């Protein structure tokens, strides 16, 4: 028997990407500095979305989508401290206009992980003026582009960024220092708050949100592990919200996996894994969404996806995710859109180009090929419903 699960009218369906991961031609950021000393791979120009965005958005449109998430590259806009590059603003203006002309509602993130070298050299988010420096860049972009786009997000995944760069030491600035970790988070939050306060009063028609990376934490029944689970859940999923109280209009949720504290049961160990070695746990999105209900804000799923070079699990994973998203909507959660990560195969940070998340495969020469799973997602986007057997 087939059942159709209908999504709300006006639901946004799309895909996401981030400037450094797809644009090419960006060689003045902390990541390129890290690549020069061999600590992370170098992103190259193979995807070249900077020049091919019209074609890519045309593909997204053909795939039935009606929104698209991108990010703006800070180092293009402000290549030297305080000097803003109007040509690059015009580039992004064209990009956003192109999306709109194709019927794709733009979602724009102001900062997705990479920082200009000049800021990196000043200590990045550890600099005591970091909040103002970050706000100055965002204010400039919003002054120029607020008329072009309604949905803005300041920061992509503050906790992931701070933990990889300041605690685990595997992303720039390659630090392992708990105090600096907290300082970086504090300064990101302060920067976000400045941007929100200054720009909401100036441009009341735009929405300014935050993109949070939430994990579904599970544990076994050992009391100690249950306590660790509670604490980790609070820190990873909610701490940042306590720092930006009342200063956001929507939540962008990025969901990828769950994390099991304690002894994993056999049924869990047997679940399939994706190419990142992450356990496929689509139901986790439901728990993570329910956990955001307390903030009483509209929620856009700004990323959820799977690295799956063979395209073996992608279609069913997307359908499973959407089943749980639909269930959460039925329970009254204000979920307004879903953006699959990612539109294109791209630079997967410290893992380079090996991991392929795209609805569209991109080879080394930049040729695009739509994957079979993208057509399954297309049926959902076009009909605004999920068909299940
Ligand atoms: C990030 C993306 C990344 C994806 C898959 C998210 O943490 O926002 O930039 O590619 O996860 O790892």
JSON list of N, CA, C and O and ligand atoms in Angstrom, two decimals, residues 21 112-113 156-157 254 256 278 303 341 348-349 357, ligand 1:
[
{"chain": "A", "resi": 21, "resn": "UNK", "atom": "N", "xyz": [34.07, 25.47, -0.25]},
{"chain": "A", "resi": 21, "resn": "UNK", "atom": "CA", "xyz": [33.99, 24.06, -0.67]},
{"chain": "A", "resi": 21, "resn": "UNK", "atom": "C", "xyz": [33.71, 23.89, -2.16]},
{"chain": "A", "resi": 21, "resn": "UNK", "atom": "O", "xyz": [34.02, 22.85, -2.72]},
{"chain": "A", "resi": 112, "resn": "UNK", "atom": "N", "xyz": [31.11, 30.69, 6.71]},
{"chain": "A", "resi": 112, "resn": "UNK", "atom": "CA", "xyz": [31.10, 29.21, 6.77]},
{"chain": "A", "resi": 112, "resn": "UNK", "atom": "C", "xyz": [32.56, 28.72, 6.87]},
{"chain": "A", "resi": 112, "resn": "UNK", "atom": "O", "xyz": [33.19, 28.34, 5.88]},
{"chain": "A", "resi": 113, "resn": "UNK", "atom": "N", "xyz": [33.10, 28.81, 8.06]},
{"chain": "A", "resi": 113, "resn": "UNK", "atom": "CA", "xyz": [34.39, 28.21, 8.47]},
{"chain": "A", "resi": 113, "resn": "UNK", "atom": "C", "xyz": [35.70, 28.89, 8.06]},
{"chain": "A", "resi": 113, "resn": "UNK", "atom": "O", "xyz": [36.69, 28.72, 8.74]},
{"chain": "A", "resi": 156, "resn": "UNK", "atom": "N", "xyz": [27.99, 29.47, 10.44]},
{"chain": "A", "resi": 156, "resn": "UNK", "atom": "CA", "xyz": [27.71, 28.05, 10.26]},
{"chain": "A", "resi": 156, "resn": "UNK", "atom": "C", "xyz": [28.40, 27.23, 11.35]},
{"chain": "A", "resi": 156, "resn": "UNK", "atom": "O", "xyz": [29.63, 27.29, 11.48]},
{"chain": "A", "resi": 157, "resn": "UNK", "atom": "N", "xyz": [27.66, 26.51, 12.12]},
{"chain": "A", "resi": 157, "resn": "UNK", "atom": "CA", "xyz": [28.16, 25.53, 13.08]},
{"chain": "A", "resi": 157, "resn": "UNK", "atom": "C", "xyz": [29.29, 26.04, 13.99]},
{"chain": "A", "resi": 157, "resn": "UNK", "atom": "O", "xyz": [30.43, 25.56, 13.90]},
{"chain": "A", "resi": 254, "resn": "UNK", "atom": "N", "xyz": [21.65, 21.76, 11.16]},
{"chain": "A", "resi": 254, "resn": "UNK", "atom": "CA", "xyz": [22.44, 20.79, 10.38]},
{"chain": "A", "resi": 254, "resn": "UNK", "atom": "C", "xyz": [22.46, 19.48, 11.17]},
{"chain": "A", "resi": 254, "resn": "UNK", "atom": "O", "xyz": [22.90, 19.46, 12.32]},
{"chain": "A", "resi": 256, "resn": "UNK", "atom": "N", "xyz": [23.60, 15.39, 11.06]},
{"chain": "A", "resi": 256, "resn": "UNK", "atom": "CA", "xyz": [24.32, 14.31, 10.37]},
{"chain": "A", "resi": 256, "resn": "UNK", "atom": "C", "xyz": [24.30, 12.97, 11.08]},
{"chain": "A", "resi": 256, "resn": "UNK", "atom": "O", "xyz": [24.23, 11.94, 10.46]},
{"chain": "A", "resi": 278, "resn": "UNK", "atom": "N", "xyz": [30.08, 7.28, 9.41]},
{"chain": "A", "resi": 278, "resn": "UNK", "atom": "CA", "xyz": [29.04, 7.71, 10.34]},
{"chain": "A", "resi": 278, "resn": "UNK", "atom": "C", "xyz": [27.88, 6.73, 10.23]},
{"chain": "A", "resi": 278, "resn": "UNK", "atom": "O", "xyz": [27.43, 6.41, 9.12]},
{"chain": "A", "resi": 303, "resn": "UNK", "atom": "N", "xyz": [21.10, 21.72, 6.52]},
{"chain": "A", "resi": 303, "resn": "UNK", "atom": "CA", "xyz": [21.95, 20.65, 6.00]},
{"chain": "A", "resi": 303, "resn": "UNK", "atom": "C", "xyz": [21.51, 19.33, 6.60]},
{"chain": "A", "resi": 303, "resn": "UNK", "atom": "O", "xyz": [21.26, 19.24, 7.81]},
{"chain": "A", "resi": 341, "resn": "UNK", "atom": "N", "xyz": [22.43, 18.44, 1.98]},
{"chain": "A", "resi": 341, "resn": "UNK", "atom": "CA", "xyz": [23.86, 18.69, 1.80]},
{"chain": "A", "resi": 341, "resn": "UNK", "atom": "C", "xyz": [24.45, 17.53, 1.01]},
{"chain": "A", "resi": 341, "resn": "UNK", "atom": "O", "xyz": [24.44, 16.40, 1.51]},
{"chain": "A", "resi": 348, "resn": "UNK", "atom": "N", "xyz": [35.60, 18.35, 1.09]},
{"chain": "A", "resi": 348, "resn": "UNK", "atom": "CA", "xyz": [35.12, 17.99, 2.42]},
{"chain": "A", "resi": 348, "resn": "UNK", "atom": "C", "xyz": [36.21, 18.25, 3.47]},
{"chain": "A", "resi": 348, "resn": "UNK", "atom": "O", "xyz": [36.75, 17.34, 4.08]},
{"chain": "A", "resi": 349, "resn": "UNK", "atom": "N", "xyz": [36.57, 19.50, 3.61]},
{"chain": "A", "resi": 349, "resn": "UNK", "atom": "CA", "xyz": [37.49, 19.97, 4.64]},
{"chain": "A", "resi": 349, "resn": "UNK", "atom": "C", "xyz": [38.74, 19.08, 4.78]},
{"chain": "A", "resi": 349, "resn": "UNK", "atom": "O", "xyz": [39.37, 18.78, 3.78]},
{"chain": "A", "resi": 357, "resn": "UNK", "atom": "N", "xyz": [29.24, 13.97, -1.19]},
{"chain": "A", "resi": 357, "resn": "UNK", "atom": "CA", "xyz": [27.90, 14.18, -0.63]},
{"chain": "A", "resi": 357, "resn": "UNK", "atom": "C", "xyz": [26.88, 14.57, -1.70]},
{"chain": "A", "resi": 357, "resn": "UNK", "atom": "O", "xyz": [25.68, 14.67, -1.42]},
{"chain": "B", "resi": 1, "resn": "LIG", "atom": "C1", "xyz": [29.44, 21.51, 7.33]},
{"chain": "B", "resi": 1, "resn": "LIG", "atom": "C2", "xyz": [29.80, 21.27, 5.89]},
{"chain": "B", "resi": 1, "resn": "LIG", "atom": "C3", "xyz": [30.39, 19.87, 5.75]},
{"chain": "B", "resi": 1, "resn": "LIG", "atom": "C4", "xyz": [29.35, 18.87, 6.16]},
{"chain": "B", "resi": 1, "resn": "LIG", "atom": "C5", "xyz": [29.76, 17.41, 6.03]},
{"chain": "B", "resi": 1, "resn": "LIG", "atom": "C6", "xyz": [28.83, 20.33, 8.02]},
{"chain": "B", "resi": 1, "resn": "LIG", "atom": "O1", "xyz": [29.48, 20.18, 9.25]},
{"chain": "B", "resi": 1, "resn": "LIG", "atom": "O2", "xyz": [28.67, 22.67, 7.46]},
{"chain": "B", "resi": 1, "resn": "LIG", "atom": "O3", "xyz": [30.67, 22.28, 5.49]},
{"chain": "B", "resi": 1, "resn": "LIG", "atom": "O4", "xyz": [30.87, 19.63, 4.48]},
{"chain": "B", "resi": 1, "resn": "LIG", "atom": "O5", "xyz": [29.01, 19.08, 7.50]},
{"chain": "B", "resi": 1, "resn": "LIG", "atom": "O6", "xyz": [30.80, 17.09, 6.87]}
]
